[in-house]
């Protein structure tokens, strides 16, 4: 374990070995940090060491526990602690060599806050996996994780918040792409699949290089610095696909939404953790998917059943369908962008703690179980210093075909509810059908988080867009000023102008198309 960690850390440092112009490039204390950089570095190093200690403790339990749910929870924790170790290592490398070659946006302050925000949330996800287990292991792991969470929270608080710049939201004429991202990929997104130069082909009928998506992913190079394109031909692929974090810059192209389908049926009821239930899970940075469907067919009676989970920083999903019921899309961590996607579900069907923008998407509520209420979002921001949240813009929020007008009242549907203390979701310039309840938002439990959450609405329209009957919580905001709304745009919220142009995905940077 220690050798593997050291090798990863060495690799990360190599990425910072060449100079490049960066925002906050010298990590001047007054600009980037609330403490001297020497104190920041010491804190990061001690946190990494603590993560290594906890990983060693958790790894001793192994898989021979006689309880599949408990084994899955342990495996989740090991993966999530590994995520945290990498995110802290990126932070350390960027701080020790601030003029080095960057493997993110180049906006150093924003990158630091992104990595640390993700690291802070991983431990909560680890503990979530123990739901439904009764074991002393849960208590032992919880005690160890508390110290890690506290240390990461302290480190995150040392990074200054990114100030709003008041940009007008127009696309920048000149873009300094991250050094690991290559410009000129627009043709990969706009050309028909038949006209794209691909690296491998997946075909269920045997006419490609592989018949399984998983095999194509495993064949991709590790830490790739160029776009590696996998073309998945039409068909239904019944498999659970996981793209590990060392698989960088993968792009997956299908033959169309509802034509190329990756399908699974894992669920909480059947013994999987929510994290591990995903039909398709991606952690390698810079992932792009186009013209595909990711679905979980477990059904509403199986409760948590994820179709897509993303921990891919600077990832984009274009013209994709994400289908399920409870917990359909797990936007777990880091910066993500969804454009012209169709997302369907029932309870908390867009959830997680990434920094995410949904643009020009169809977000459709389905018919839930008789005793359930639909909640479209359940954003999981747990600390006010995290730069995470969901922004939904230029989208259509309506009922799916199984929740017809006649049945809307049988399944009350809400825009969201606060999964964590500082839950943050903003809906802007979107259509809201009559499927949405007049009060708009739903409590999680009693008064929990109602004064600390941030739920905002700006210039929406449609039968349920009126704010007159909205909740009166302290944390709800009827946004009236464009200067406030612009903070949740692609350019501001996920640094989109600094990386999305290189992906080729269509996007609107600000409030004006």
XYZ file of N, CA and C in Angstrom, residues 200-457:
774
model
N -10.889 2.099 -30.666
C -11.439 0.742 -30.617
C -12.946 0.803 -30.806
N -13.497 -0.321 -31.247
C -14.934 -0.435 -31.464
C -15.478 -1.558 -30.589
N -16.593 -1.273 -29.908
C -17.312 -2.294 -29.155
C -18.590 -2.613 -29.910
N -18.824 -3.879 -30.166
C -20.024 -4.292 -30.903
C -20.542 -5.596 -30.319
N -21.777 -5.595 -29.906
C -22.366 -6.797 -29.317
C -22.430 -7.943 -30.317
N -22.478 -7.607 -31.604
C -22.600 -8.657 -32.621
C -21.254 -9.208 -33.089
N -20.187 -8.771 -32.461
C -18.874 -9.318 -32.780
C -18.150 -8.649 -33.922
N -18.678 -7.554 -34.444
C -18.064 -6.886 -35.596
C -17.032 -5.828 -35.194
N -16.733 -5.704 -33.906
C -15.759 -4.723 -33.440
C -14.554 -5.396 -32.810
N -13.769 -4.606 -32.079
C -12.607 -5.145 -31.372
C -12.999 -5.888 -30.109
N -14.125 -5.466 -29.517
C -14.589 -6.077 -28.272
C -16.106 -6.232 -28.327
N -16.614 -7.163 -27.525
C -18.068 -7.309 -27.394
C -18.570 -6.728 -26.079
N -17.658 -6.374 -25.167
C -18.026 -5.793 -23.873
C -17.353 -4.432 -23.720
N -18.088 -3.483 -23.175
C -17.546 -2.145 -22.946
C -16.394 -2.211 -21.946
N -16.545 -3.022 -20.919
C -15.510 -3.142 -19.892
C -14.159 -3.519 -20.487
N -14.152 -4.436 -21.447
C -12.885 -4.868 -22.048
C -12.225 -3.732 -22.821
N -13.021 -2.906 -23.479
C -12.462 -1.755 -24.200
C -11.850 -0.759 -23.231
N -12.497 -0.548 -22.099
C -11.972 0.373 -21.081
C -10.652 -0.148 -20.529
N -10.593 -1.437 -20.232
C -9.366 -2.018 -19.675
C -8.207 -1.928 -20.657
N -8.515 -1.945 -21.957
C -7.472 -1.877 -22.980
C -6.937 -0.467 -23.190
N -7.635 0.533 -22.702
C -7.199 1.928 -22.872
C -5.936 2.182 -22.064
N -5.080 3.092 -22.520
C -3.841 3.379 -21.790
C -4.127 4.077 -20.456
N -3.247 3.865 -19.506
C -3.333 4.562 -18.235
C -2.695 5.950 -18.363
N -3.304 6.935 -17.697
C -2.792 8.306 -17.663
C -2.585 8.865 -19.078
N -3.546 8.601 -19.947
C -3.426 9.043 -21.329
C -3.451 10.554 -21.455
N -2.572 11.091 -22.294
C -2.505 12.543 -22.488
C -3.193 12.979 -23.777
N -3.699 12.040 -24.561
C -4.503 12.384 -25.727
C -5.869 11.724 -25.589
N -6.800 12.207 -26.369
C -8.155 11.663 -26.324
C -8.171 10.234 -26.880
N -8.667 9.290 -26.105
C -8.786 7.886 -26.520
C -10.258 7.601 -26.744
N -10.624 7.297 -27.995
C -12.023 7.227 -28.391
C -12.495 5.777 -28.502
N -13.549 5.461 -27.783
C -14.191 4.152 -27.832
C -15.568 4.322 -28.470
N -15.782 3.672 -29.588
C -17.081 3.712 -30.268
C -17.873 2.470 -29.873
N -19.032 2.692 -29.262
C -19.893 1.599 -28.829
C -21.089 1.543 -29.772
N -21.147 0.506 -30.591
C -22.202 0.394 -31.584
C -23.567 0.154 -30.934
N -24.597 0.329 -31.724
C -25.963 0.157 -31.242
C -26.132 -1.212 -30.605
N -26.998 -1.233 -29.570
C -27.254 -2.476 -28.865
C -27.396 -2.227 -27.375
N -27.837 -3.236 -26.654
C -27.955 -3.179 -25.203
C -26.825 -4.006 -24.600
N -26.014 -3.368 -23.771
C -24.868 -4.013 -23.135
C -25.186 -4.198 -21.655
N -25.462 -5.428 -21.282
C -25.831 -5.733 -19.899
C -24.569 -5.988 -19.091
N -24.039 -4.926 -18.537
C -22.813 -5.030 -17.746
C -22.677 -3.807 -16.850
N -21.884 -3.958 -15.816
C -21.545 -2.837 -14.946
C -20.132 -2.403 -15.291
N -20.003 -1.186 -15.734
C -18.732 -0.660 -16.240
C -18.140 0.290 -15.205
N -16.861 0.129 -14.939
C -16.164 1.042 -14.036
C -14.882 1.529 -14.694
N -14.774 2.841 -14.847
C -13.577 3.465 -15.400
C -12.761 4.013 -14.235
N -11.660 3.366 -13.931
C -10.835 3.726 -12.779
C -10.161 5.080 -12.996
N -9.673 5.648 -11.913
C -9.154 7.012 -11.965
C -7.878 7.154 -12.786
N -7.177 6.062 -13.074
C -5.960 6.167 -13.883
C -6.262 6.204 -15.385
N -7.520 6.015 -15.768
C -7.905 6.047 -17.176
C -8.325 7.472 -17.547
N -7.357 8.260 -17.997
C -7.591 9.662 -18.319
C -8.046 9.824 -19.765
N -8.841 10.870 -19.976
C -9.155 11.353 -21.333
C -9.860 10.331 -22.219
N -10.656 9.485 -21.629
C -11.458 8.567 -22.439
C -12.686 9.282 -22.985
N -13.042 8.937 -24.202
C -14.271 9.433 -24.806
C -15.047 8.243 -25.338
N -16.329 8.196 -25.015
C -17.184 7.093 -25.422
C -18.298 7.637 -26.307
N -18.393 7.120 -27.528
C -19.383 7.576 -28.494
C -20.325 6.423 -28.822
N -21.614 6.675 -28.725
C -22.600 5.677 -29.104
C -23.294 6.051 -30.398
N -24.280 5.260 -30.769
C -25.045 5.517 -31.991
C -26.289 6.356 -31.727
N -26.487 6.773 -30.483
C -27.614 7.633 -30.190
C -28.239 7.308 -28.841
N -28.842 8.321 -28.267
C -29.613 8.140 -27.051
C -30.708 7.091 -27.302
N -30.822 6.127 -26.427
C -31.783 5.024 -26.526
C -31.416 4.008 -27.603
N -30.285 4.201 -28.266
C -29.839 3.255 -29.295
C -28.655 2.438 -28.787
N -27.673 3.111 -28.220
C -26.576 2.440 -27.515
C -26.874 2.534 -26.024
N -27.097 1.386 -25.395
C -27.568 1.368 -24.013
C -26.665 0.475 -23.161
N -26.178 1.032 -22.049
C -25.474 0.231 -21.047
C -26.430 0.060 -19.873
N -26.739 -1.187 -19.553
C -27.840 -1.481 -18.639
C -27.390 -2.382 -17.492
N -27.865 -2.045 -16.295
C -27.589 -2.861 -15.112
C -28.765 -2.809 -14.168
N -28.714 -3.595 -13.088
C -29.846 -3.625 -12.153
C -29.419 -3.782 -10.692
N -28.214 -3.372 -10.365
C -27.788 -3.433 -8.965
C -28.618 -2.467 -8.124
N -28.816 -2.817 -6.842
C -29.611 -1.953 -5.968
C -29.224 -2.170 -4.510
N -29.665 -1.249 -3.691
C -29.432 -1.358 -2.250
C -30.141 -2.581 -1.674
N -31.361 -2.815 -2.104
C -32.135 -3.943 -1.582
C -31.446 -5.273 -1.870
N -30.730 -5.341 -2.970
C -30.043 -6.579 -3.336
C -28.626 -6.666 -2.787
N -28.284 -5.802 -1.834
C -27.031 -5.944 -1.114
C -25.900 -5.038 -1.541
N -26.139 -4.163 -2.506
C -25.089 -3.252 -2.953
C -25.159 -1.938 -2.196
N -24.015 -1.328 -1.955
C -24.029 0.046 -1.453
C -24.515 0.959 -2.578
N -25.013 2.131 -2.230
C -25.433 3.083 -3.267
C -24.277 3.394 -4.202
N -23.102 3.614 -3.648
C -21.906 3.952 -4.419
C -21.588 2.857 -5.439
N -21.704 1.604 -5.016
C -21.309 0.471 -5.859
C -22.444 -0.024 -6.747
N -23.632 0.533 -6.589
C -24.769 0.063 -7.390
C -24.754 0.601 -8.811
N -23.858 1.524 -9.124
C -23.883 2.210 -10.411
C -23.694 1.250 -11.579
N -24.538 1.393 -12.581
C -24.353 0.655 -13.829
C -23.082 1.112 -14.533
N -22.838 2.403 -14.535
C -21.656 2.980 -15.178
C -21.024 3.952 -14.197
N -19.748 3.722 -13.853
C -19.043 4.580 -12.905
C -17.730 5.028 -13.529
N -17.433 6.317 -13.422
C -16.209 6.846 -14.013
C -15.494 7.750 -13.025
N -14.186 7.523 -12.869
C -13.359 8.359 -12.008
C -12.188 8.985 -12.754
N -11.819 8.436 -13.910
C -10.711 9.006 -14.671
C -11.051 10.388 -15.181
N -10.147 11.334 -15.013
C -10.445 12.727 -15.337
C -10.600 12.935 -16.836
N -11.360 13.973 -17.188
C -11.509 14.354 -18.580
C -12.378 13.427 -19.404
N -13.285 12.707 -18.775
C -14.136 11.763 -19.508
C -15.222 12.502 -20.290
N -15.508 12.017 -21.503
C -16.606 12.546 -22.312
C -17.458 11.377 -22.795
N -18.775 11.519 -22.698
C -19.704 10.555 -23.284
C -20.645 11.288 -24.216
N -20.964 10.659 -25.349
C -21.852 11.265 -26.334
C -22.782 10.196 -26.906
N -24.062 10.551 -27.011
C -25.042 9.733 -27.732
C -25.157 8.322 -27.160
N -25.376 8.257 -25.835
C -25.490 6.961 -25.176
C -26.587 7.008 -24.121
N -26.956 5.831 -23.637
C -27.878 5.719 -22.510
C -27.225 4.887 -21.416
N -27.371 5.361 -20.187
C -26.946 4.623 -19.004
C -28.212 4.381 -18.171
N -28.519 3.138 -17.863
C -29.768 2.867 -17.152
C -29.576 1.857 -16.036
N -30.421 2.004 -15.018
C -30.537 1.000 -13.969
C -31.998 0.562 -13.937
N -32.216 -0.712 -14.191
C -33.573 -1.236 -14.350
C -34.108 -1.908 -13.090
N -33.458 -1.684 -11.945
C -33.890 -2.357 -10.710
C -35.336 -2.019 -10.349
N -35.776 -0.812 -10.677
C -37.154 -0.420 -10.394
C -37.300 0.282 -9.063
N -38.417 0.995 -8.859
C -38.581 1.806 -7.652
C -38.624 0.986 -6.363
N -39.072 -0.244 -6.444
C -39.198 -1.070 -5.245
C -37.835 -1.495 -4.680
N -36.769 -1.323 -5.456
C -35.422 -1.693 -4.989
C -34.679 -0.506 -4.380
N -35.350 0.645 -4.293
C -34.801 1.851 -3.658
C -33.518 2.324 -4.362
N -32.435 2.590 -3.614
C -31.258 3.204 -4.237
C -30.689 2.284 -5.321
N -30.613 2.817 -6.539
C -30.123 2.038 -7.678
C -29.599 3.019 -8.721
N -28.291 3.224 -8.742
C -27.660 4.275 -9.539
C -27.449 3.803 -10.974
N -27.779 4.663 -11.925
C -27.482 4.391 -13.336
C -26.086 4.889 -13.698
N -25.745 6.094 -13.274
C -24.452 6.705 -13.607
C -23.874 7.366 -12.374
N -22.606 7.063 -12.083
C -21.873 7.778 -11.032
C -20.624 8.380 -11.645
N -20.394 9.668 -11.374
C -19.202 10.327 -11.898
C -18.377 10.968 -10.787
N -17.098 10.608 -10.764
C -16.068 11.276 -9.974
C -14.981 11.792 -10.910
N -15.357 12.050 -12.157
C -14.403 12.497 -13.170
C -14.359 14.014 -13.206
N -13.204 14.576 -12.855
C -13.064 16.026 -12.907
C -12.995 16.477 -14.361
N -13.632 17.585 -14.649
C -13.665 18.167 -15.990
C -14.253 17.174 -16.998
N -15.383 16.585 -16.604
C -16.054 15.607 -17.460
C -17.294 16.231 -18.091
N -17.690 15.659 -19.239
C -18.840 16.187 -19.967
C -19.666 15.035 -20.535
N -20.983 15.189 -20.445
C -21.935 14.216 -20.977
C -22.839 14.962 -21.954
N -22.839 14.505 -23.204
C -23.502 15.234 -24.286
C -24.492 14.310 -24.981
N -25.754 14.726 -24.993
C -26.830 13.966 -25.632
C -26.887 12.535 -25.092
N -26.890 12.438 -23.779
C -26.972 11.132 -23.128
C -28.279 11.013 -22.343
N -28.813 9.799 -22.260
C -29.952 9.511 -21.397
C -29.445 8.796 -20.155
N -29.977 9.198 -19.010
C -29.602 8.590 -17.735
C -30.916 8.195 -17.069
N -31.198 6.892 -17.031
C -32.525 6.402 -16.679
C -32.483 5.550 -15.420
N -33.427 5.815 -14.530
C -33.562 5.012 -13.331
C -34.764 5.473 -12.534
N -34.741 5.172 -11.254
C -35.803 5.598 -10.348
C -35.179 6.341 -9.177
N -34.959 5.717 -8.050
C -34.320 6.413 -6.928
C -32.809 6.463 -7.150
N -32.239 7.668 -6.971
C -30.787 7.859 -7.067
C -30.251 7.511 -8.461
N -30.862 8.044 -9.485
C -30.458 7.734 -10.861
C -29.048 8.210 -11.178
N -28.790 9.493 -10.964
C -27.499 10.103 -11.320
C -26.772 10.521 -10.055
N -25.628 9.910 -9.817
C -24.811 10.208 -8.653
C -23.638 11.077 -9.121
N -23.833 12.386 -9.116
C -22.773 13.337 -9.464
C -21.929 13.524 -8.209
N -21.100 12.544 -7.945
C -20.494 12.386 -6.621
C -19.524 13.502 -6.266
N -18.610 13.841 -7.185
C -17.600 14.837 -6.821
C -16.973 15.468 -8.062
N -16.317 16.604 -7.839
C -15.531 17.316 -8.845
C -16.409 17.971 -9.914
N -15.780 18.581 -10.925
C -16.484 19.444 -11.879
C -17.023 18.635 -13.060
N -18.341 18.821 -13.316
C -19.020 18.035 -14.344
C -19.979 18.931 -15.128
N -20.213 18.547 -16.386
C -21.111 19.300 -17.256
C -21.986 18.333 -18.045
N -23.304 18.622 -18.065
C -24.278 17.805 -18.790
C -25.020 18.703 -19.766
N -25.013 18.334 -21.040
C -25.635 19.154 -22.077
C -26.557 18.288 -22.937
N -27.796 18.760 -23.078
C -28.793 18.089 -23.907
C -28.984 16.625 -23.504
N -28.969 16.393 -22.208
C -29.188 15.049 -21.679
C -30.634 14.894 -21.212
N -31.083 13.656 -21.099
C -32.401 13.357 -20.557
C -32.224 12.490 -19.308
N -32.662 13.033 -18.167
C -32.439 12.378 -16.881
C -33.795 12.102 -16.243
N -34.062 10.842 -15.910
C -35.365 10.467 -15.368
C -35.207 9.730 -14.045
N -36.212 9.891 -13.166
C -36.168 9.182 -11.898
C -37.267 9.625 -10.959
N -37.143 9.196 -9.711
C -38.165 9.488 -8.701
C -37.548 10.194 -7.495
N -37.068 9.450 -6.534
C -36.574 10.014 -5.272
C -35.104 10.405 -5.407
N -34.795 11.683 -5.160
C -33.402 12.166 -5.145
C -32.654 11.723 -6.390
N -33.267 11.862 -7.552
C -32.670 11.191 -8.705
C -31.513 11.937 -9.355
N -31.207 13.141 -8.879
C -29.926 13.788 -9.187
C -29.317 14.158 -7.832
N -28.271 13.470 -7.439
C -27.728 13.686 -6.091
C -26.210 13.585 -6.115
N -25.582 13.959 -5.007
C -24.135 13.924 -4.901
C -23.587 15.272 -4.484
N -22.258 15.408 -4.554
C -21.624 16.640 -4.087
C -20.552 17.126 -5.057
N -20.842 16.994 -6.347
C -19.969 17.607 -7.328
C -20.319 19.071 -7.530
N -19.485 19.750 -8.314
C -19.824 21.087 -8.819
C -20.292 20.865 -10.248
N -21.599 20.997 -10.476
C -22.202 20.467 -11.698
C -23.133 21.500 -12.330
N -23.046 21.606 -13.655
C -24.002 22.415 -14.410
C -24.728 21.510 -15.404
N -26.056 21.610 -15.401
C -26.915 20.933 -16.370
C -27.477 22.003 -17.297
N -27.254 21.830 -18.576
C -27.664 22.861 -19.522
C -28.440 22.232 -20.684
N -29.618 22.822 -20.972
C -30.461 22.336 -22.074
C -30.801 20.851 -21.915
N -31.101 20.460 -20.700
C -31.433 19.062 -20.418
C -32.940 18.892 -20.205
N -33.422 17.673 -20.417
C -34.763 17.281 -20.007
C -34.641 16.523 -18.694
N -35.308 17.016 -17.680
C -35.271 16.399 -16.355
C -36.693 15.987 -16.027
N -36.947 14.667 -16.046
C -38.307 14.151 -16.039
C -38.566 13.263 -14.826
N -39.577 13.646 -14.046
C -39.970 12.866 -12.873
C -40.870 11.705 -13.295
N -40.623 10.539 -12.701
C -41.415 9.358 -13.010
C -42.397 9.043 -11.874
N -43.254 8.099 -12.108
C -44.212 7.656 -11.094
C -43.470 6.850 -10.026
N -43.593 7.285 -8.794
C -42.895 6.640 -7.684
C -43.806 5.619 -7.009
N -43.289 4.986 -5.956
C -44.103 4.087 -5.155
C -45.220 4.875 -4.469
N -46.311 4.218 -4.080
C -47.472 4.944 -3.537
C -47.168 5.852 -2.354
N -46.208 5.478 -1.507
C -45.937 6.276 -0.302
C -44.753 7.224 -0.484
N -44.291 7.398 -1.700
C -43.105 8.217 -1.932
C -43.441 9.584 -2.518
N -42.537 10.534 -2.275
C -42.570 11.836 -2.904
C -41.334 11.966 -3.784
N -41.526 12.497 -4.962
C -40.390 12.726 -5.856
C -39.601 13.950 -5.433
N -38.291 13.809 -5.412
C -37.398 14.950 -5.219
C -36.359 14.894 -6.326
N -36.340 15.909 -7.164
C -35.446 15.876 -8.326
C -33.993 15.931 -7.905
N -33.642 16.780 -6.955
C -32.253 16.898 -6.519
C -32.122 16.625 -5.028
N -30.941 16.144 -4.657
C -30.550 16.018 -3.247
C -29.051 16.296 -3.210
N -28.720 17.569 -3.201
C -27.317 17.977 -3.279
C -26.675 17.830 -1.904
N -25.411 17.366 -1.869
C -24.804 16.939 -0.613
C -23.663 17.777 -0.095
N -23.716 19.079 -0.255
C -22.645 19.954 0.272
C -22.713 19.966 1.797
N -21.609 19.640 2.462
C -21.620 19.494 3.915
C -20.860 20.590 4.647
N -20.140 21.420 3.896
C -19.298 22.444 4.516
C -19.430 23.720 3.688
N -19.556 24.870 4.324
C -19.756 26.112 3.561
C -18.551 26.499 2.717
N -17.384 25.911 2.984
C -16.198 26.213 2.191
C -16.113 25.393 0.905
N -16.940 24.379 0.762
C -16.908 23.583 -0.463
C -17.472 24.384 -1.628
N -16.855 24.232 -2.798
C -17.289 24.988 -3.985
C -18.276 24.170 -4.821
N -19.056 23.336 -4.175
C -19.921 22.374 -4.852
C -21.366 22.854 -4.922
N -22.149 22.184 -5.753
C -23.559 22.511 -5.893
C -24.048 22.107 -7.269
N -25.343 22.214 -7.472
C -25.966 21.915 -8.767
C -26.556 23.194 -9.347
N -26.301 23.425 -10.629
C -26.914 24.532 -11.349
C -27.625 23.956 -12.566
N -28.923 24.215 -12.674
C -29.731 23.723 -13.782
C -30.166 24.928 -14.603
N -29.789 24.953 -15.882
C -30.008 26.142 -16.714
C -30.565 25.748 -18.085
N -31.481 26.557 -18.593
C -32.061 26.348 -19.934
C -32.643 24.942 -20.099
N -33.226 24.405 -19.041
C -33.686 23.020 -19.081
C -35.198 22.914 -18.959
N -35.714 21.723 -19.184
C -37.144 21.425 -19.108
C -37.372 20.462 -17.956
N -38.064 20.914 -16.926
C -38.334 20.098 -15.746
C -39.812 19.725 -15.773
N -40.087 18.466 -16.063
C -41.462 18.034 -16.307
C -41.668 16.614 -15.788
N -42.840 16.051 -16.121
C -43.162 14.666 -15.768
C -42.862 13.760 -16.951
N -42.377 12.561 -16.645
C -42.188 11.561 -17.690
C -43.555 10.992 -18.086
N -43.566 10.181 -19.123
C -44.837 9.696 -19.685
C -45.650 8.858 -18.705
N -44.984 8.182 -17.752
C -45.734 7.343 -16.808
C -46.355 8.157 -15.675
N -45.983 9.435 -15.583
C -46.573 10.313 -14.579
C -47.390 11.364 -15.336
N -48.491 10.917 -15.878
C -49.314 11.783 -16.721
C -50.005 12.845 -15.884
N -50.655 13.754 -16.574
C -51.377 14.829 -15.891
C -52.365 14.266 -14.878
N -53.019 13.166 -15.225
C -54.019 12.583 -14.327
C -53.394 12.013 -13.060
N -52.086 11.660 -13.120
C -51.432 11.017 -11.983
C -50.483 11.933 -11.212
N -50.341 13.174 -11.671
C -49.388 14.081 -11.038
C -49.631 14.208 -9.540
N -50.884 14.308 -9.145
C -51.197 14.475 -7.722
C -50.931 13.211 -6.905
N -50.796 12.063 -7.572
C -50.527 10.822 -6.845
C -49.075 10.722 -6.416
N -48.201 11.436 -7.071
C -46.783 11.470 -6.711
C -46.335 12.923 -6.652
N -46.407 13.544 -5.478
C -45.948 14.934 -5.365
C -44.486 15.047 -5.774
N -44.187 16.051 -6.582
C -42.838 16.201 -7.115
C -42.275 17.564 -6.726
N -41.036 17.555 -6.222
C -40.378 18.763 -5.726
C -39.030 18.953 -6.434
N -38.556 20.167 -6.420
C -37.294 20.489 -7.084
C -36.090 19.915 -6.351
N -36.196 19.757 -5.052
C -35.068 19.209 -4.315
C -35.308 19.213 -2.828
N -34.398 18.537 -2.125
C -34.401 18.544 -0.665
C -32.958 18.445 -0.176
N -32.681 18.963 1.039
C -31.291 19.086 1.498
C -30.752 17.792 2.102
N -29.914 17.107 1.344
C -29.302 15.880 1.834
C -28.292 16.175 2.939
N -27.551 17.273 2.786
C -26.536 17.662 3.771
C -26.775 19.110 4.206
N -26.025 19.517 5.219
C -26.277 20.770 5.927
C -26.244 22.000 5.020
N -25.345 22.027 4.046
C -25.176 23.221 3.208
C -25.549 22.940 1.751
N -26.526 22.094 1.575
C -27.019 21.742 0.241
C -27.218 22.991 -0.612
N -26.784 22.910 -1.897
C -26.864 24.098 -2.758
C -27.328 23.702 -4.166
N -28.462 24.258 -4.573
C -29.014 24.008 -5.904
C -29.657 25.292 -6.413
N -29.365 25.618 -7.656
C -29.929 26.807 -8.291
C -30.524 26.396 -9.635
N -31.732 26.862 -9.896
C -32.409 26.581 -11.163
C -32.641 27.908 -11.878
N -32.162 27.995 -13.111
C -32.177 29.272 -13.827
C -32.710 29.095 -15.245
N -33.537 30.025 -15.648
C -33.947 30.155 -17.050
C -34.467 28.827 -17.611
N -35.228 28.125 -16.787
C -35.729 26.799 -17.152
C -37.250 26.746 -17.106
N -37.798 25.782 -17.818
C -39.237 25.559 -17.855
C -39.629 24.579 -16.746
N -40.680 24.925 -15.994
C -41.203 24.054 -14.946
C -42.660 23.744 -15.239
N -42.951 22.481 -15.462
C -44.321 22.086 -15.780
C -45.166 22.024 -14.513
N -46.438 21.741 -14.686
C -47.371 21.657 -13.558
C -47.097 20.455 -12.659
N -46.155 19.609 -13.040
C -45.802 18.468 -12.193
C -45.149 18.915 -10.889
N -44.539 20.097 -10.883
C -43.834 20.586 -9.701
C -44.812 21.217 -8.719
N -44.704 20.842 -7.451
C -45.574 21.391 -6.412
C -45.340 22.903 -6.255
N -46.386 23.669 -5.912
C -46.241 25.124 -5.782
C -45.175 25.552 -4.772
N -45.011 24.765 -3.684
C -44.007 25.143 -2.683
C -42.585 24.897 -3.178
N -42.437 24.120 -4.206
C -41.155 23.983 -4.890
C -40.182 23.011 -4.269
N -39.929 23.166 -2.986
C -38.861 22.433 -2.323
C -39.395 21.644 -1.136
N -38.678 20.580 -0.757
C -39.147 19.650 0.265
C -38.142 19.558 1.405
N -38.652 19.470 2.637
C -37.761 19.270 3.780
C -37.137 17.878 3.724
N -35.953 17.755 4.323
C -35.354 16.428 4.479
C -35.918 15.754 5.725
N -35.816 16.453 6.831
C -36.397 15.974 8.090
C -36.555 17.169 9.025
N -37.789 17.536 9.272
C -38.045 18.662 10.161
C -37.383 19.931 9.654
N -36.676 20.621 10.564
C -36.025 21.884 10.219
C -34.582 21.728 9.770
N -34.135 20.491 9.568
C -32.742 20.257 9.203
C -32.334 21.072 7.981
N -31.301 21.877 8.150
C -30.615 22.612 7.077
C -31.435 23.727 6.434
N -32.598 24.025 6.934
C -33.438 25.022 6.263
C -32.859 26.426 6.320
N -32.000 26.688 7.291
C -31.387 28.015 7.385
C -29.952 28.043 6.862
N -29.394 26.883 6.499
C -28.009 26.836 6.007
C -27.911 26.438 4.533
N -28.947 25.844 3.987
C -28.942 25.480 2.568
C -28.977 26.739 1.703
N -28.691 26.565 0.414
C -28.864 27.650 -0.551
C -29.620 27.092 -1.745
N -30.908 27.425 -1.831
C -31.727 27.058 -2.976
C -32.172 28.337 -3.662
N -31.869 28.460 -4.950
C -32.185 29.679 -5.662
C -32.917 29.414 -6.958
N -33.748 30.385 -7.375
C -34.443 30.314 -8.652
C -34.316 31.669 -9.352
